[in-house]
Coordinates of C-alpha atoms in Angstrom, one line a residue:
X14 CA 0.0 0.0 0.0
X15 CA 2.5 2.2 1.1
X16 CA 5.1 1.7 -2.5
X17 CA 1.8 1.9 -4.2
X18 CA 1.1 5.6 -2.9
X19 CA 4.6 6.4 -3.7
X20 CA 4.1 5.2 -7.2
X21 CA 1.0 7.4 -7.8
X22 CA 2.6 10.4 -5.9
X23 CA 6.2 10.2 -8.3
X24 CA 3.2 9.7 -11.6
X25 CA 1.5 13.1 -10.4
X26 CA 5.1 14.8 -10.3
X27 CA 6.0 13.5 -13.5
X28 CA 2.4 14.0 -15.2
X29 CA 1.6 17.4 -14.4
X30 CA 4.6 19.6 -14.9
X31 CA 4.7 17.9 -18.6
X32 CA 0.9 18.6 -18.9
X33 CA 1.1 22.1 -17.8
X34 CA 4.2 22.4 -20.1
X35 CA 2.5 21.0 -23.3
X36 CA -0.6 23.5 -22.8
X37 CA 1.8 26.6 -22.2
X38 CA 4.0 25.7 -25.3
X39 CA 0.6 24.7 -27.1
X40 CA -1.1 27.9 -27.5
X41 CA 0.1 30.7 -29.2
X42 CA -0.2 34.8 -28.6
X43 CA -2.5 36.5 -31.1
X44 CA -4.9 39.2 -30.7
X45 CA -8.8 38.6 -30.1
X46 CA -10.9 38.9 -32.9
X47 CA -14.8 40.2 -32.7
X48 CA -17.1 38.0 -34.7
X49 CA -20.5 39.6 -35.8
X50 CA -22.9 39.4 -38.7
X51 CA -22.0 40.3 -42.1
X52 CA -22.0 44.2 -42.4
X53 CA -22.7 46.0 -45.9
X54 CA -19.8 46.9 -47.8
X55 CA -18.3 50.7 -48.8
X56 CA -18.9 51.3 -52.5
X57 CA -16.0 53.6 -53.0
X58 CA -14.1 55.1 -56.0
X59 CA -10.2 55.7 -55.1
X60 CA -6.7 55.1 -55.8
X61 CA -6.7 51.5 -56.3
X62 CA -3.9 49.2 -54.9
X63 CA -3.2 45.7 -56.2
X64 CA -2.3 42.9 -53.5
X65 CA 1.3 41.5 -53.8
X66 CA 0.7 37.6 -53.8
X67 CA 4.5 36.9 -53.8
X68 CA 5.2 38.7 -51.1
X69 CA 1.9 38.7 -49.3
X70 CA 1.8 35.8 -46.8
X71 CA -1.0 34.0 -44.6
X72 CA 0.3 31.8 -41.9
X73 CA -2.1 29.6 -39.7
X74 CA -1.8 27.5 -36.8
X75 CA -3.7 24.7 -35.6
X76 CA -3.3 23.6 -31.6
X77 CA -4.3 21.0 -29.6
X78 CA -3.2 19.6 -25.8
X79 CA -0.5 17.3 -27.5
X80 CA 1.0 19.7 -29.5
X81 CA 0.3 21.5 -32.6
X82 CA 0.3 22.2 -36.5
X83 CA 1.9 25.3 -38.9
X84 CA 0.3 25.5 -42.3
X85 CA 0.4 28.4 -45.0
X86 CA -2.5 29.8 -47.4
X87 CA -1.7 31.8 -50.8
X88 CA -3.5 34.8 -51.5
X89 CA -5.2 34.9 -55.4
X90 CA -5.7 38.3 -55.6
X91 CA -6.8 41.2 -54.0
X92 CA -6.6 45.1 -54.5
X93 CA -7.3 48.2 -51.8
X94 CA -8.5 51.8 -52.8
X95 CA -7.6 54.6 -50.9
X96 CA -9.5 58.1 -50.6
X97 CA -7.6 60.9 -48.8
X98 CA -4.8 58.6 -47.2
X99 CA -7.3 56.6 -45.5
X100 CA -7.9 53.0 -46.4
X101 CA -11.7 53.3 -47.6
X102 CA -12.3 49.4 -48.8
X103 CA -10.4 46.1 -50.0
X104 CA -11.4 42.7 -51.0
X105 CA -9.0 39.9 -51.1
X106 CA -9.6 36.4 -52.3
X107 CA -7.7 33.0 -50.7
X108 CA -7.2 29.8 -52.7
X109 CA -8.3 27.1 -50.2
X110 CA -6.3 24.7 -52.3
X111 CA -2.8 26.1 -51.1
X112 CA -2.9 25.5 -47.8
X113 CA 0.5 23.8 -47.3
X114 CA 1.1 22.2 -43.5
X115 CA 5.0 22.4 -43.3
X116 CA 5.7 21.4 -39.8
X117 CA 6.3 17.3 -40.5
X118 CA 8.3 15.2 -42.3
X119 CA 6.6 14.5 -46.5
X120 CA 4.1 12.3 -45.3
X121 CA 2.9 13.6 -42.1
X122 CA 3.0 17.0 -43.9
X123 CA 0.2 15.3 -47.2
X124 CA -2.0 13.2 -44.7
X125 CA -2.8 16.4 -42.8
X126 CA -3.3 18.7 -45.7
X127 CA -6.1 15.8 -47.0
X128 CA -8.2 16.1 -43.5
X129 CA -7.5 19.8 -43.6
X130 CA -8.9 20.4 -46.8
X131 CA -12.1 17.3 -46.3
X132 CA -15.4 18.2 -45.1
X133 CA -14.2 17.6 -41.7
X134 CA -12.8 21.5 -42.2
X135 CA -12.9 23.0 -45.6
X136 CA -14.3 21.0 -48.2
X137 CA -12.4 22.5 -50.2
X138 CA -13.9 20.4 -52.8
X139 CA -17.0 22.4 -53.0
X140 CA -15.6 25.7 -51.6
X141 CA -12.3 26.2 -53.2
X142 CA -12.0 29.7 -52.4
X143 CA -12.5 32.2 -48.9
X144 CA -12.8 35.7 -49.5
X145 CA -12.1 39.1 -47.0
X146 CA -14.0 42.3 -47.9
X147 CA -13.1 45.6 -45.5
X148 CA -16.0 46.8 -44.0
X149 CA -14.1 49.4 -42.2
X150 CA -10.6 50.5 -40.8
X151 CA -10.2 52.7 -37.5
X152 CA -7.0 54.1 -36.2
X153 CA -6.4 53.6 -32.6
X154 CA -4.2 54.5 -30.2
X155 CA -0.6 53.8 -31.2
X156 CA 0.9 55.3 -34.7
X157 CA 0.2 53.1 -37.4
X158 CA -2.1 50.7 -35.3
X159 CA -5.9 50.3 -36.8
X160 CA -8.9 48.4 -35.7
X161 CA -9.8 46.5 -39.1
X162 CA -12.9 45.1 -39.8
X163 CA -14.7 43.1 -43.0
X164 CA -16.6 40.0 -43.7
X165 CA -14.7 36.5 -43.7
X166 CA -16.8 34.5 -45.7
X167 CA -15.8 30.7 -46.4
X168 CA -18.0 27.4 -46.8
X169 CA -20.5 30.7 -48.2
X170 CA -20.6 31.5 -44.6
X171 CA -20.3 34.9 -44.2
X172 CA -19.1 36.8 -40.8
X173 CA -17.6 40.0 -39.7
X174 CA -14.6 40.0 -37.7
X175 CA -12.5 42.8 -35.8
X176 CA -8.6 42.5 -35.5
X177 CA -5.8 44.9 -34.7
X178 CA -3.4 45.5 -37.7
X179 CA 0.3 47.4 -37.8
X180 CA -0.6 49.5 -41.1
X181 CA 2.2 51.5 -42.8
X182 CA 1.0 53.9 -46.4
X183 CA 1.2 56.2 -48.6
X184 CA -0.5 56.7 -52.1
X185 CA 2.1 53.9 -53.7
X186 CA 2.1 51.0 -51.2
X187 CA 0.5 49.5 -48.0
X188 CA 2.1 47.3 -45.8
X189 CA -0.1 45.9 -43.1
X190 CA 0.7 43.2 -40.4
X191 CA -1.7 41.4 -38.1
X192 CA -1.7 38.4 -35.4
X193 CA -4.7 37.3 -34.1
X194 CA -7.0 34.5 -33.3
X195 CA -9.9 33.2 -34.7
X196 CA -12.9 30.6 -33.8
X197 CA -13.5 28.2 -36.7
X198 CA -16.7 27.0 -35.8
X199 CA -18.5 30.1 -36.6
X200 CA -17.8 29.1 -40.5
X201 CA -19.1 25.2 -39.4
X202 CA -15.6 23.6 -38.7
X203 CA -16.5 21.9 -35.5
X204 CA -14.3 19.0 -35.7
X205 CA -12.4 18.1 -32.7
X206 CA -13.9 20.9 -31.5
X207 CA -15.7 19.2 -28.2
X208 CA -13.2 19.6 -25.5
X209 CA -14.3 16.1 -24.0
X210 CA -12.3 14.6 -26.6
X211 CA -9.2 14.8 -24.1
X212 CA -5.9 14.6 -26.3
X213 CA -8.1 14.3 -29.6
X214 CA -9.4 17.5 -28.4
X215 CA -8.6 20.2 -31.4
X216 CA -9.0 23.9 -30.2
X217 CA -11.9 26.0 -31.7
X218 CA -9.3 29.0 -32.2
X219 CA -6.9 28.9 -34.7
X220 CA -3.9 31.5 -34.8
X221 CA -3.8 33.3 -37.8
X222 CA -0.6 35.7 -39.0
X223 CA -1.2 37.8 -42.0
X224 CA 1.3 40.0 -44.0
X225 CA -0.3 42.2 -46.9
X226 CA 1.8 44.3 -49.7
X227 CA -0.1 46.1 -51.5
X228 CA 0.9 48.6 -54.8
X229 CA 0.5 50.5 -57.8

């Protein structure tokens, strides 16, 4: 009885420090995002401003209790116009189809993009594309720091969401940076999602890092 107790006392010491490590290292920093209901869209004429796909970049990561997974998107297009040095609207378009998980060796890397891009998440057989439209950008209270909103639509779900974005312009070129987290299931990618699922457990929130060039 007594060995027995030590047993189960030296598992605890063991078990717990890795758990609390796992969950620390498991979740990454990123802004909060507002979801809401689709908002109507500025019709605006302006200096327009074509997206830079090369050097435009979309980085997402996927966590869960054991670990987790990096994966890029490619941007197809996307242009901003811009009235009186102000950002007045944007639309940008994202090929579901590129999303490339880069963290494993070939295989792991291939098996994962297939779930990712079944009807467990994506389906990106039916929705092959995800589009952002700006339904509004608000400077706050650092320099070059902005509140931007528009509607996220994928699956031809459509949402508004609210994220804080490092903005740098002028009339030739926009260069905006954002980190931030966002809950999947409001575009109907519950898998994993229930947190009974203990290790299988995927989290709801997904860390997304955007970097937009944009230019005449």
């Amino acid at each position: 009885m007594y060995l027995r107790s030590i047993r189960n006392i030296a598992c605890l010491c063991l078990v717990v420090p890795l758990a609390i490590i796992t969950g620390c290292r498991s979740m990454p920093k990123g802004d909060a995002t507002i979801v809401t209901d689709a908002r109507e869209i500025n019709k605006t004429e302006g200096i327009v401003l074509k997206a830079d796909t090369a050097q435009s970049s979309i980085e997402c990561i996927g966590t869960k209790p054991a670990g987790r997974h990096h994966g890029t998107f490619k941007l197809q297009d996307g242009l901003v116009q811009v009235v009186d040095n102000k950002i007045a609207s944007g639309y940008f378009t994202i090929d579901i189809n590129t999303l490339k998980p880069d963290d494993q060796k070939a295989r792991g890397n291939a098996m994962l993009q297939k779930h990712l891009l079944s009807d467990d998440f994506f389906d990106a057989v039916k929705f092959p594309l995800a589009s952002f439209a700006i339904t509004d950008v608000q400077p706050i209270d650092k320099p070059n720091e902005y509140m931007v909103s528009g509607n996220l639509t994928m699956k031809e779900i459509t949402k508004n969401i609210s994220f804080p974005a490092r903005i740098k312009m002028n009339e030739k070129i926009i260069v905006a940076d954002a980190l931030f987290n966002m809950d999947r299931t409001f575009w109907n990618m519950h898998y994993g999602s229930d947190n009974s699922l203990g290790d299988w457990f995927i989290r709801p929130n997904v860390n997304i890092k955007l970097h937009l060039v944009a230019h005449q």
